[in-house]
PDB file of C-alpha atoms in Angstrom:
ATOM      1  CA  UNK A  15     -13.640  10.713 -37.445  1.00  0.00           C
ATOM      2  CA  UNK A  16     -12.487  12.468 -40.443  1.00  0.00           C
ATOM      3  CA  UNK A  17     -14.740  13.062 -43.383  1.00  0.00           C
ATOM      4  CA  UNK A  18     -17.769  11.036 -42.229  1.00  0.00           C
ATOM      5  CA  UNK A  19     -15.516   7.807 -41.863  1.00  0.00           C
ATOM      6  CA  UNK A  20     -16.955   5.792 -38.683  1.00  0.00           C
ATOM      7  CA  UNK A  21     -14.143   6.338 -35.591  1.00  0.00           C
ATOM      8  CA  UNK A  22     -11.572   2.972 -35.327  1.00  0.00           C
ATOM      9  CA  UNK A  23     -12.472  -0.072 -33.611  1.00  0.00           C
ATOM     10  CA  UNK A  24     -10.673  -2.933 -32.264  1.00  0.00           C
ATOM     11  CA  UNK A  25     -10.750  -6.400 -33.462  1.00  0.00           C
ATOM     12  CA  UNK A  26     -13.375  -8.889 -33.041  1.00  0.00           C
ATOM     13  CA  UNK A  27     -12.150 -10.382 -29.413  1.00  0.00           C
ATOM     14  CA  UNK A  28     -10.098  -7.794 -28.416  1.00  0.00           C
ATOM     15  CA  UNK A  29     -11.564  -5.913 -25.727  1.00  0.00           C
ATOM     16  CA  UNK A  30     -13.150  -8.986 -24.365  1.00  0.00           C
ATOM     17  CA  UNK A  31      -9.223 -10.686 -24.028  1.00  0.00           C
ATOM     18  CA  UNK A  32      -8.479  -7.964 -22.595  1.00  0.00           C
ATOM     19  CA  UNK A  33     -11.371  -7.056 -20.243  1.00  0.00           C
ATOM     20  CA  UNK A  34     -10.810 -10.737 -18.756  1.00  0.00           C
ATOM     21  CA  UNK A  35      -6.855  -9.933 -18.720  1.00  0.00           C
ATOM     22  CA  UNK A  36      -8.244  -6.925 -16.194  1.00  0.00           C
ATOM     23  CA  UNK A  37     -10.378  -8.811 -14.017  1.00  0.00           C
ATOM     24  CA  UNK A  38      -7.610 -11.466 -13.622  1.00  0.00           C
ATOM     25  CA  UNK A  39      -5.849  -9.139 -12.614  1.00  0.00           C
ATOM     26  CA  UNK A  40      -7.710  -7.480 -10.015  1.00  0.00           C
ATOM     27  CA  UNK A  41      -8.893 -10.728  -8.630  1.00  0.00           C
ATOM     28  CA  UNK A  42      -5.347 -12.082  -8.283  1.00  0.00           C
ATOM     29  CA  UNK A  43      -4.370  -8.828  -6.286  1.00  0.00           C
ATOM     30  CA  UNK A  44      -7.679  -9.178  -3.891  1.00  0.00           C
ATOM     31  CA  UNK A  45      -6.714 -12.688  -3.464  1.00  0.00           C
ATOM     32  CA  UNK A  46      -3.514 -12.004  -3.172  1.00  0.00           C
ATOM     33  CA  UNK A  47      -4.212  -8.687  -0.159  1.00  0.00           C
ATOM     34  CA  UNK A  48      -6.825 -11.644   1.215  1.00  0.00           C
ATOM     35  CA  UNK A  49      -4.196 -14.298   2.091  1.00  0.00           C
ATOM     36  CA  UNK A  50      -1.926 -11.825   3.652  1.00  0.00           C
ATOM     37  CA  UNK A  51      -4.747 -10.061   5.228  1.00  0.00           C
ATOM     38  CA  UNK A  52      -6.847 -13.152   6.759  1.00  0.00           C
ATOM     39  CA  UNK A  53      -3.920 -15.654   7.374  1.00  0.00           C
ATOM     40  CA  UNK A  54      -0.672 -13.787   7.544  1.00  0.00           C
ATOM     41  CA  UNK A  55      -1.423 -10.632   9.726  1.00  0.00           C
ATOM     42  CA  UNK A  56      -1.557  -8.312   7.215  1.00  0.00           C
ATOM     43  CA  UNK A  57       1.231  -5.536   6.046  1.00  0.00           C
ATOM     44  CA  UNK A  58       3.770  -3.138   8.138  1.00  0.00           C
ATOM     45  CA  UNK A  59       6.683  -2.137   7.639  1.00  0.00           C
ATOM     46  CA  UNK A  60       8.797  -1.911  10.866  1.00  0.00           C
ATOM     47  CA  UNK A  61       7.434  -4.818  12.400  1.00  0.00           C
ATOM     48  CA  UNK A  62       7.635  -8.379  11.782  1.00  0.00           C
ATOM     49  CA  UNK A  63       5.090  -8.436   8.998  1.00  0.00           C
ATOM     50  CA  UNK A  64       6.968  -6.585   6.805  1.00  0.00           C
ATOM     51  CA  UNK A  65       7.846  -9.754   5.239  1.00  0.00           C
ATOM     52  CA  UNK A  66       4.495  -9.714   3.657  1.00  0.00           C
ATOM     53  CA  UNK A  67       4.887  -6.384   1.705  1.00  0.00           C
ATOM     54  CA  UNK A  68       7.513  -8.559  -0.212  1.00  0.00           C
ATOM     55  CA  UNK A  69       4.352 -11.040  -2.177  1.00  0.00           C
ATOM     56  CA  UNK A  70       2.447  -8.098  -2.485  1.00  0.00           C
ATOM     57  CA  UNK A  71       4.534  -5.962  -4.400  1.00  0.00           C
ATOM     58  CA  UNK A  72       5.744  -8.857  -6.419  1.00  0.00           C
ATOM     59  CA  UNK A  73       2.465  -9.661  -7.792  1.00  0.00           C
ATOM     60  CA  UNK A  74       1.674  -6.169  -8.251  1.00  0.00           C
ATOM     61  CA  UNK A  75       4.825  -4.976  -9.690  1.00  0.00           C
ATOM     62  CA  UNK A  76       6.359  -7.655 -11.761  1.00  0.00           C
ATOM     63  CA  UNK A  77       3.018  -9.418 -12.776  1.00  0.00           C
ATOM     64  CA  UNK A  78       0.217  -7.007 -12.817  1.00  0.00           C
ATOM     65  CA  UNK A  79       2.035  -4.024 -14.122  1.00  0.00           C
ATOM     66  CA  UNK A  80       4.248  -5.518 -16.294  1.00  0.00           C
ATOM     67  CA  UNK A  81       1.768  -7.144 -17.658  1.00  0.00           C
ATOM     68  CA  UNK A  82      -0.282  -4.071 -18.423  1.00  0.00           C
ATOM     69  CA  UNK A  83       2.839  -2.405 -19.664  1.00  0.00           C
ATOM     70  CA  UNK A  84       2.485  -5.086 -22.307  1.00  0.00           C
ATOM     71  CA  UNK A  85      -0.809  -4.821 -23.208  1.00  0.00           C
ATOM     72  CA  UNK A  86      -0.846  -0.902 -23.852  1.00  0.00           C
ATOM     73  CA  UNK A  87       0.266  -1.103 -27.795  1.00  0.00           C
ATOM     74  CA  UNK A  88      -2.809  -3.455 -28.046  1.00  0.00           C
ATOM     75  CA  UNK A  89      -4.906  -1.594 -26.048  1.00  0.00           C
ATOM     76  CA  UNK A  90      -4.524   2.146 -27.458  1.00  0.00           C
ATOM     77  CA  UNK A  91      -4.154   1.147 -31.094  1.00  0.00           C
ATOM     78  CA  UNK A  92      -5.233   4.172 -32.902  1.00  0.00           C
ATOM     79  CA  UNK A  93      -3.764   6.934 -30.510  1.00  0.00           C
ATOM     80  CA  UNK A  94      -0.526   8.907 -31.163  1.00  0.00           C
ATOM     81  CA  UNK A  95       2.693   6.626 -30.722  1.00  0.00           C
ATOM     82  CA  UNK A  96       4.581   9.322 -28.641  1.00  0.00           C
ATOM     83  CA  UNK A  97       1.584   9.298 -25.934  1.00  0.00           C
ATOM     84  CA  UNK A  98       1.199   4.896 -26.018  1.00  0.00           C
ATOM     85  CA  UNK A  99       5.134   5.068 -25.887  1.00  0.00           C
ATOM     86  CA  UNK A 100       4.815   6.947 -22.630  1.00  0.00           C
ATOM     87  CA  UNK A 101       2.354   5.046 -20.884  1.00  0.00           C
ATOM     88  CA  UNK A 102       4.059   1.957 -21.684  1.00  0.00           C
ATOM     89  CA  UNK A 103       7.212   3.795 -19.937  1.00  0.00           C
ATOM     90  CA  UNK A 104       5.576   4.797 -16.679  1.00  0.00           C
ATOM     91  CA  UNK A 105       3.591   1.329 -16.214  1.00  0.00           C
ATOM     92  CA  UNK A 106       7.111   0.109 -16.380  1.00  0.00           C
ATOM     93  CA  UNK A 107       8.983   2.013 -14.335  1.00  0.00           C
ATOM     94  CA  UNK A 108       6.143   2.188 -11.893  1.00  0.00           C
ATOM     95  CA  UNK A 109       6.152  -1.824 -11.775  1.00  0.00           C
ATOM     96  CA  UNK A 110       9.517  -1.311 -11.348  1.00  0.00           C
ATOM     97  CA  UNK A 111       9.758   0.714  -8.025  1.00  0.00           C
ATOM     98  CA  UNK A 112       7.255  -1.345  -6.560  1.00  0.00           C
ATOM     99  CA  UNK A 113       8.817  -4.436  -7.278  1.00  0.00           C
ATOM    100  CA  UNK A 114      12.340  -2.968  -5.517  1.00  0.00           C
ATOM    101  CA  UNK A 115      10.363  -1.855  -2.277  1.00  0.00           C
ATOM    102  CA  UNK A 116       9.192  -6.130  -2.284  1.00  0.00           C
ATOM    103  CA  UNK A 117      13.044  -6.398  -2.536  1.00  0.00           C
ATOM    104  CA  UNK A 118      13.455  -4.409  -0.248  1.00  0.00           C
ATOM    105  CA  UNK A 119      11.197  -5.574   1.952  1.00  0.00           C
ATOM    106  CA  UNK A 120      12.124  -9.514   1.922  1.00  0.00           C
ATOM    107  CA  UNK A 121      16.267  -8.488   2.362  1.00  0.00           C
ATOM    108  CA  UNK A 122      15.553  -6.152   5.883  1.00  0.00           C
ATOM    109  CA  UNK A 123      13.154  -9.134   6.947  1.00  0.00           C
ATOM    110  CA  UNK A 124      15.566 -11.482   6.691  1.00  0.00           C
ATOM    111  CA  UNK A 125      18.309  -9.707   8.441  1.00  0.00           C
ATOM    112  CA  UNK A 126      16.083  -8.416  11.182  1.00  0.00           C
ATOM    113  CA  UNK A 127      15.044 -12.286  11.870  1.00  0.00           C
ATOM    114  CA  UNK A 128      18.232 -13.896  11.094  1.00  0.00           C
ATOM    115  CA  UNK A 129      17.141 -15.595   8.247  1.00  0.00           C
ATOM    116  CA  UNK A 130      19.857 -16.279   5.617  1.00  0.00           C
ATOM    117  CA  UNK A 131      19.438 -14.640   2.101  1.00  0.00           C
ATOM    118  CA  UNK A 132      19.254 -16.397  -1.916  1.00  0.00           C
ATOM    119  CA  UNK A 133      19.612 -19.807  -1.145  1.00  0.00           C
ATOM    120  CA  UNK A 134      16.089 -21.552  -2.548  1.00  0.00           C
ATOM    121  CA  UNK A 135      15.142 -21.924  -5.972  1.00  0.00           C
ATOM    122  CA  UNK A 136      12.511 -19.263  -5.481  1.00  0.00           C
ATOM    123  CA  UNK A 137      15.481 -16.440  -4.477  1.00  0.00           C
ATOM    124  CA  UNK A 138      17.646 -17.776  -7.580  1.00  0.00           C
ATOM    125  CA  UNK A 139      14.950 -17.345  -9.985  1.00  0.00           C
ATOM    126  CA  UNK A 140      12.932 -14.084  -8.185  1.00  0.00           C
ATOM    127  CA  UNK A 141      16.608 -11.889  -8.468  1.00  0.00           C
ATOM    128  CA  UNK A 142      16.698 -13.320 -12.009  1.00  0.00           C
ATOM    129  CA  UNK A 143      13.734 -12.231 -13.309  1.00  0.00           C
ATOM    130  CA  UNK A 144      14.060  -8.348 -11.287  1.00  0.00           C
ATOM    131  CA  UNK A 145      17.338  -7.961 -12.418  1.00  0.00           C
ATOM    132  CA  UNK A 146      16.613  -9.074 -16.174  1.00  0.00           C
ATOM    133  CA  UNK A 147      13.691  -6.591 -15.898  1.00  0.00           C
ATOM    134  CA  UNK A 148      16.107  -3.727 -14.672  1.00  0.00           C
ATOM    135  CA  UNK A 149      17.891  -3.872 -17.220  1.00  0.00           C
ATOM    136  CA  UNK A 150      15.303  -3.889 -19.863  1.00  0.00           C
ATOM    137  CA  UNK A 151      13.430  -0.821 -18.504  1.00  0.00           C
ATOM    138  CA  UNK A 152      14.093   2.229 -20.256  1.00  0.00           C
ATOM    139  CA  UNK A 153      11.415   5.268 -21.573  1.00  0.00           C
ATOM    140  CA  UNK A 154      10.489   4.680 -25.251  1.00  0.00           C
ATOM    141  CA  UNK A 155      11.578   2.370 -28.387  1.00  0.00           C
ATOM    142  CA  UNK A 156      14.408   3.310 -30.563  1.00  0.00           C
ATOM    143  CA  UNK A 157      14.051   5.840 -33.221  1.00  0.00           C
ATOM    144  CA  UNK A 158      13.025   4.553 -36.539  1.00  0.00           C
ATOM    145  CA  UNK A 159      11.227   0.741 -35.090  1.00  0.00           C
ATOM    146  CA  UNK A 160       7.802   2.494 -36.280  1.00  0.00           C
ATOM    147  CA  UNK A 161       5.504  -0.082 -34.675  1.00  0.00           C
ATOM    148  CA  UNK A 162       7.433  -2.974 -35.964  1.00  0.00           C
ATOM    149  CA  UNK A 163       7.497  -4.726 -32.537  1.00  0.00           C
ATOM    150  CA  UNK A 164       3.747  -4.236 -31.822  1.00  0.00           C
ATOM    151  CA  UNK A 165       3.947  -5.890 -28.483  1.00  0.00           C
ATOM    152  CA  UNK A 166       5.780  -3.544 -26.790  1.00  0.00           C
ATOM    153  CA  UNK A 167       9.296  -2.620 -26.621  1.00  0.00           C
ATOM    154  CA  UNK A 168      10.248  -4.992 -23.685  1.00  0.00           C
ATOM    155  CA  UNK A 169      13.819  -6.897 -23.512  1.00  0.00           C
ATOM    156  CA  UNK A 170      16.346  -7.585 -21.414  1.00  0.00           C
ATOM    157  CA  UNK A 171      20.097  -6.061 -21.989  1.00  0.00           C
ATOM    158  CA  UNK A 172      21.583  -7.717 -25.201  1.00  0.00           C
ATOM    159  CA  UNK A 173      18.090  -7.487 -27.083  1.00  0.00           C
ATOM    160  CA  UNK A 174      18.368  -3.672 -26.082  1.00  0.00           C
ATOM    161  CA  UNK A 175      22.220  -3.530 -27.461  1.00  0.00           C
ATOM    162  CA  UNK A 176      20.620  -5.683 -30.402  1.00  0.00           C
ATOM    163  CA  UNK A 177      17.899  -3.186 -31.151  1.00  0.00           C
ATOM    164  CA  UNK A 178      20.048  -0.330 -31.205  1.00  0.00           C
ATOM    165  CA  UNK A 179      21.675  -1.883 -33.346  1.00  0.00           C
ATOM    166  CA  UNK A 180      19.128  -2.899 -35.821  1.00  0.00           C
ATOM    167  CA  UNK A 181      17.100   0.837 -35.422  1.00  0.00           C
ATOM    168  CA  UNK A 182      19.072   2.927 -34.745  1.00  0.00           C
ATOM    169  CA  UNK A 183      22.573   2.183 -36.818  1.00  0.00           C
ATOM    170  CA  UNK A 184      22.638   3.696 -40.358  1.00  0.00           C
ATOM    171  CA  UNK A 185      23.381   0.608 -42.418  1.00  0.00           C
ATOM    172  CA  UNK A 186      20.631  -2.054 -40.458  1.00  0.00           C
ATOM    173  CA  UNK A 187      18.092  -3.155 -42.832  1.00  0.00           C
ATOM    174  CA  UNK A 188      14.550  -3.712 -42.917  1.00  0.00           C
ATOM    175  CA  UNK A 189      15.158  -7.222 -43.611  1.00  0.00           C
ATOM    176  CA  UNK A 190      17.047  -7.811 -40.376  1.00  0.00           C
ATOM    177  CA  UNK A 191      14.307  -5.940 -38.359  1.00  0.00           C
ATOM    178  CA  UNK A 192      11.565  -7.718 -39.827  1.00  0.00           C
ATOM    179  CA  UNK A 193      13.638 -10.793 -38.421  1.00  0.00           C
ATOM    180  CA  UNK A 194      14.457  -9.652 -34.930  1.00  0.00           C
ATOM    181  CA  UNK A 195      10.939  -8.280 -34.411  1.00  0.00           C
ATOM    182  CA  UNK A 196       9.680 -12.011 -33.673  1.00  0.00           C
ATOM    183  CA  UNK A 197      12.548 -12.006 -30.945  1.00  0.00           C
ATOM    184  CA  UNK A 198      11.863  -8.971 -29.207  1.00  0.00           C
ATOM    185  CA  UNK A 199       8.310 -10.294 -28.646  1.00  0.00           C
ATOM    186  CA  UNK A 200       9.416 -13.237 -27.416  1.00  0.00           C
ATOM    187  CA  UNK A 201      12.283 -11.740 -24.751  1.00  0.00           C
ATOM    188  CA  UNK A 202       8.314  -9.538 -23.333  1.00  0.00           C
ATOM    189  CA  UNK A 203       6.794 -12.285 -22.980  1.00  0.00           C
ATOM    190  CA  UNK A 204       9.137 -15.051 -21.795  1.00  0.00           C
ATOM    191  CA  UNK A 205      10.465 -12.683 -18.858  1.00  0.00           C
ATOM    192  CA  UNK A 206       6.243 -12.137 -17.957  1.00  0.00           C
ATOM    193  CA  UNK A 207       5.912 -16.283 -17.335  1.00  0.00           C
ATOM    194  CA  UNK A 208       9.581 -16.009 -15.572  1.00  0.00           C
ATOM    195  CA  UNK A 209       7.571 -13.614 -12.994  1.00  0.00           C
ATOM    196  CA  UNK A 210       5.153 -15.476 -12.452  1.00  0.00           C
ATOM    197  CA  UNK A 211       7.021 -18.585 -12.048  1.00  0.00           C
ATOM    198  CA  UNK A 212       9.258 -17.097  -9.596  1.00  0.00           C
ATOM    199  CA  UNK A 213       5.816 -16.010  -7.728  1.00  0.00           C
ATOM    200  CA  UNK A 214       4.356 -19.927  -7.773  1.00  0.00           C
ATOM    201  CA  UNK A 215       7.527 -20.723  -6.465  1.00  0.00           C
ATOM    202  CA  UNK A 216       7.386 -18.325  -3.808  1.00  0.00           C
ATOM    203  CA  UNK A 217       3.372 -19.322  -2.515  1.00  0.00           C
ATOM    204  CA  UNK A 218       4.579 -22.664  -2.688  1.00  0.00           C
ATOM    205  CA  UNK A 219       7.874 -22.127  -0.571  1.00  0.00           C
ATOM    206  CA  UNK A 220       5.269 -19.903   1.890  1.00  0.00           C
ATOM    207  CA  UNK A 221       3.292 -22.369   2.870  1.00  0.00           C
ATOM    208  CA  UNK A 222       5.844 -25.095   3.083  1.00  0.00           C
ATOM    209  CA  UNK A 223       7.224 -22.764   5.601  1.00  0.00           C
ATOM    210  CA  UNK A 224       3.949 -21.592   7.251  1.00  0.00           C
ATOM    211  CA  UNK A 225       1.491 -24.490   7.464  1.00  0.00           C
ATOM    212  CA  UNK A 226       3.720 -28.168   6.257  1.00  0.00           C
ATOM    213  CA  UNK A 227       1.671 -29.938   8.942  1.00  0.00           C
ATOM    214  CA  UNK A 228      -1.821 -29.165   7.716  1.00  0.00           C
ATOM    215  CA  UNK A 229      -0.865 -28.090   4.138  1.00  0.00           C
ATOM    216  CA  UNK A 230      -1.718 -31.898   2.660  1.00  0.00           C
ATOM    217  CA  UNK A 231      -5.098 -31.749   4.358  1.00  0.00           C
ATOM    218  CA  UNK A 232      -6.239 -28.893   2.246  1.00  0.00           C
ATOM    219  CA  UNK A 233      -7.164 -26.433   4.672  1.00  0.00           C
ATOM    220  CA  UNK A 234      -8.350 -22.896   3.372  1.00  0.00           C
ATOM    221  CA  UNK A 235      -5.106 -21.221   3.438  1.00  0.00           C
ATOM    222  CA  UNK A 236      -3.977 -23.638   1.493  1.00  0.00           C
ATOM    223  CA  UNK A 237      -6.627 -23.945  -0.997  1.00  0.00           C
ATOM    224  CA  UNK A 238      -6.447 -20.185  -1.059  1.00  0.00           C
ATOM    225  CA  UNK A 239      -2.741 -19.770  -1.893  1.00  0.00           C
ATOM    226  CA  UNK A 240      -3.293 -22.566  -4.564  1.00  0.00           C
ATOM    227  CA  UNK A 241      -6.446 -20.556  -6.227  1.00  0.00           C
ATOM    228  CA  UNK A 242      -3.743 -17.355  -6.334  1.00  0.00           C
ATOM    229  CA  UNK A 243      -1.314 -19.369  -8.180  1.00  0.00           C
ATOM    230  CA  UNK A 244      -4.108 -20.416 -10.665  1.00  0.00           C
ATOM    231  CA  UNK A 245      -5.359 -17.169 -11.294  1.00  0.00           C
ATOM    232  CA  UNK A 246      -0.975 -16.192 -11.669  1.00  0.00           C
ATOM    233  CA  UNK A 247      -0.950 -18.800 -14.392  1.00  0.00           C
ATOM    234  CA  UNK A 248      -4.193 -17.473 -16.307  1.00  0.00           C
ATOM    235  CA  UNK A 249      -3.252 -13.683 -16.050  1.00  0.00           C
ATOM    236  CA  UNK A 250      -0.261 -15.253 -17.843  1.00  0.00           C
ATOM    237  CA  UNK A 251      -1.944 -17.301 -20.563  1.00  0.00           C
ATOM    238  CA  UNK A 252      -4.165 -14.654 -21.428  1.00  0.00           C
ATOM    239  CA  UNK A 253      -1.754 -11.844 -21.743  1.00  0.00           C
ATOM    240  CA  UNK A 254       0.395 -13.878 -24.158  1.00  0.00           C
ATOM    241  CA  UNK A 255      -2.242 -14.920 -25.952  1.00  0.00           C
ATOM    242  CA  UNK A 256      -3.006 -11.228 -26.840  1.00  0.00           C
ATOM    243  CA  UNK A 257       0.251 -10.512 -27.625  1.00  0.00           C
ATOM    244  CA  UNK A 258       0.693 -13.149 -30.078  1.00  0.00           C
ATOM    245  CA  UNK A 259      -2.627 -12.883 -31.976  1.00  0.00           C
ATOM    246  CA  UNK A 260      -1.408 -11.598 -35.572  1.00  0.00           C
ATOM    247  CA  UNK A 261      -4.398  -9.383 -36.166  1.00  0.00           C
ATOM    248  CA  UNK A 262      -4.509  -7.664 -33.206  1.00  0.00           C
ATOM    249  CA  UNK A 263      -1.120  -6.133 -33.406  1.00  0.00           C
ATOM    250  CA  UNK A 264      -1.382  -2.225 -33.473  1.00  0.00           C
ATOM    251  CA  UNK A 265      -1.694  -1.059 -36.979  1.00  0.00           C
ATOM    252  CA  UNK A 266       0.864   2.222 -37.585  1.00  0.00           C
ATOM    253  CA  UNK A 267      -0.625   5.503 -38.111  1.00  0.00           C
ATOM    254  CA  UNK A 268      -0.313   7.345 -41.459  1.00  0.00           C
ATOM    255  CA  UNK A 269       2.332   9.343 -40.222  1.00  0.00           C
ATOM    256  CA  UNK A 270       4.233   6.470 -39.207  1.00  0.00           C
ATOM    257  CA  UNK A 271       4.386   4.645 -42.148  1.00  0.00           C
ATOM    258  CA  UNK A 272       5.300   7.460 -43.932  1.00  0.00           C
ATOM    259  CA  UNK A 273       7.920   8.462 -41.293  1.00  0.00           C
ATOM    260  CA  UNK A 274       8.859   4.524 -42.023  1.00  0.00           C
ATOM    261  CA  UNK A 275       9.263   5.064 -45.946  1.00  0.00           C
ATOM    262  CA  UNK A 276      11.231   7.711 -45.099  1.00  0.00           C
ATOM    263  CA  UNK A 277      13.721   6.041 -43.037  1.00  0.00           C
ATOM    264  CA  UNK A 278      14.066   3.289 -45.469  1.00  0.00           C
ATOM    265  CA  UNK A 279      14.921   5.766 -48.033  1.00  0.00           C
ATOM    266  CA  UNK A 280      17.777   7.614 -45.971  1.00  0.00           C
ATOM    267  CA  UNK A 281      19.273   3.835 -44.321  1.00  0.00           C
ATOM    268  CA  UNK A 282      18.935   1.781 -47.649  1.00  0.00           C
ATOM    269  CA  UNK A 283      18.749   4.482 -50.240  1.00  0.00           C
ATOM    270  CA  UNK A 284      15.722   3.349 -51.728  1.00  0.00           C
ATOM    271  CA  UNK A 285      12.934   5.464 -53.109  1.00  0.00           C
ATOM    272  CA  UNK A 286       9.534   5.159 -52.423  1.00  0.00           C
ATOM    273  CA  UNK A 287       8.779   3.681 -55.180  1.00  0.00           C
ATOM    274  CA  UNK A 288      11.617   1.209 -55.556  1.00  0.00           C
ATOM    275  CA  UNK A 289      14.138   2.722 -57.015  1.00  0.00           C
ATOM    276  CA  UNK A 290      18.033   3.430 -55.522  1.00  0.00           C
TER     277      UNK A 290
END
């Protein structure tokens, strides 16, 4: 720290949401690799258990990841924008490879076993959600947002067109930012829960599939599948409730506010202090 001043720390809470946001995590992948592992056969490619690379990658990629990718402007709140803004880009894009190989993975399966292709609710809503997430993965915010959407800069298509718009175009005020920032949040988190809904769909359409006969008589695949979709749901509810604490949004740096005053001045032709 700078002249004696004691180094940043996070709010009261934080770390501890976010350590148990972690764990969740990590337990919902183990439990996830365990069910495959134990009661499916495991992973392989070119054989017919490549089928199960598909869950996998799903939870990993479009829960686990893009969940993180959410969490970094909360998690590294006093480091250098440019630096957060990258690590936010390559948890995304990484989530987003891995989430095409489980794509991938589930279309080749089907064709090699003659199964047909998006007709359950589970296909419907799965292509939803990846496509909505292609299109909202790009490297970096705008130039100009400054920190204004503290939960990361996560959206699908027209929010991107919209915050273009609203950052980027001379004329866009502060006003209207201030407005759409609540929005953008919103579009980061909603498509998170739309993931994870299209994964409980998914367990649930697995073992209707795998084990009907003995599913109702709660034998431990069962009851194993069903403690994954639990732990889906509370990777979920903790995330958002992160994101949507007030105080722990990521404060801007000196240099962005300043960088911020100045932008205001050159859009709205206002002075620092108040003038035109």
């Amino acid at each position: 720290a700078m002249d004696g001043a004691p180094p940043p720390t996070s709010p009261t809470g934080l770390s501890a949401y976010v350590a148990v946001s972690q764990l969740l995590g990590l337990t919902l992948l183990a439990t996830t690799g365990a069910w495959l592992g134990r009661y499916r056969g495991g992973v392989a490619w070119h054989s017919p258990l490549q089928f199960n690379a598909h869950p996998l990658c799903m939870v990993l990629g479009m829960v686990f990841l893009q969940g993180d990718a959410l969490l970094v402007y909360r998690v590294f709140r006093h480091e250098a924008k440019r630096s957060t803004k990258m690590l936010h880009a390559l948890l995304h894009g990484l989530a987003l490879v891995i989430a095409l190989v489980g794509i991938i993975a589930v279309f080749e399966s089907h064709r090699t076993k003659g199964i047909p292709d998006m007709y359950s609710l589970h296909s419907w809503c799965g292509m939803a959600a990846f496509v909505l997430y292609l299109l909202q993965v790009r490297a970096g915010k705008p130039l100009g947002e400054q920190g204004l959407c503290s939960a990361c800069d996560t959206s699908v298509s027209p929010q991107w067109l919209l915050g273009c718009g609203f950052f980027l175009f001379p004329g866009a005020s502060f006003s209207l930012r201030g407005r759409y920032k609540s929005q953008h949040i919103f579009f980061g988190i909603a498509l998170l829960i739309f993931s994870i809904t299209s994964c409980l769909l998914g367990i649930t359409e697995m073992l209707l599939f795998k084990i009907s006969d003995s599913y109702s008589h709660f034998v431990p695949e069962g009851i194993l599948a069903n403690t994954l979709g639990v732990l889906l749901v509370a990777f979920g509810l903790v995330v958002s409730y992160v994101l949507t604490r007030e105080e722990w949004k990521r404060p801007p740096l000196a240099e962005e506010m300043a960088l911020s005053m100045d932008f205001k001045t050159l859009t709205e032709g206002e002075s620092p202090g108040g003038g035109s």
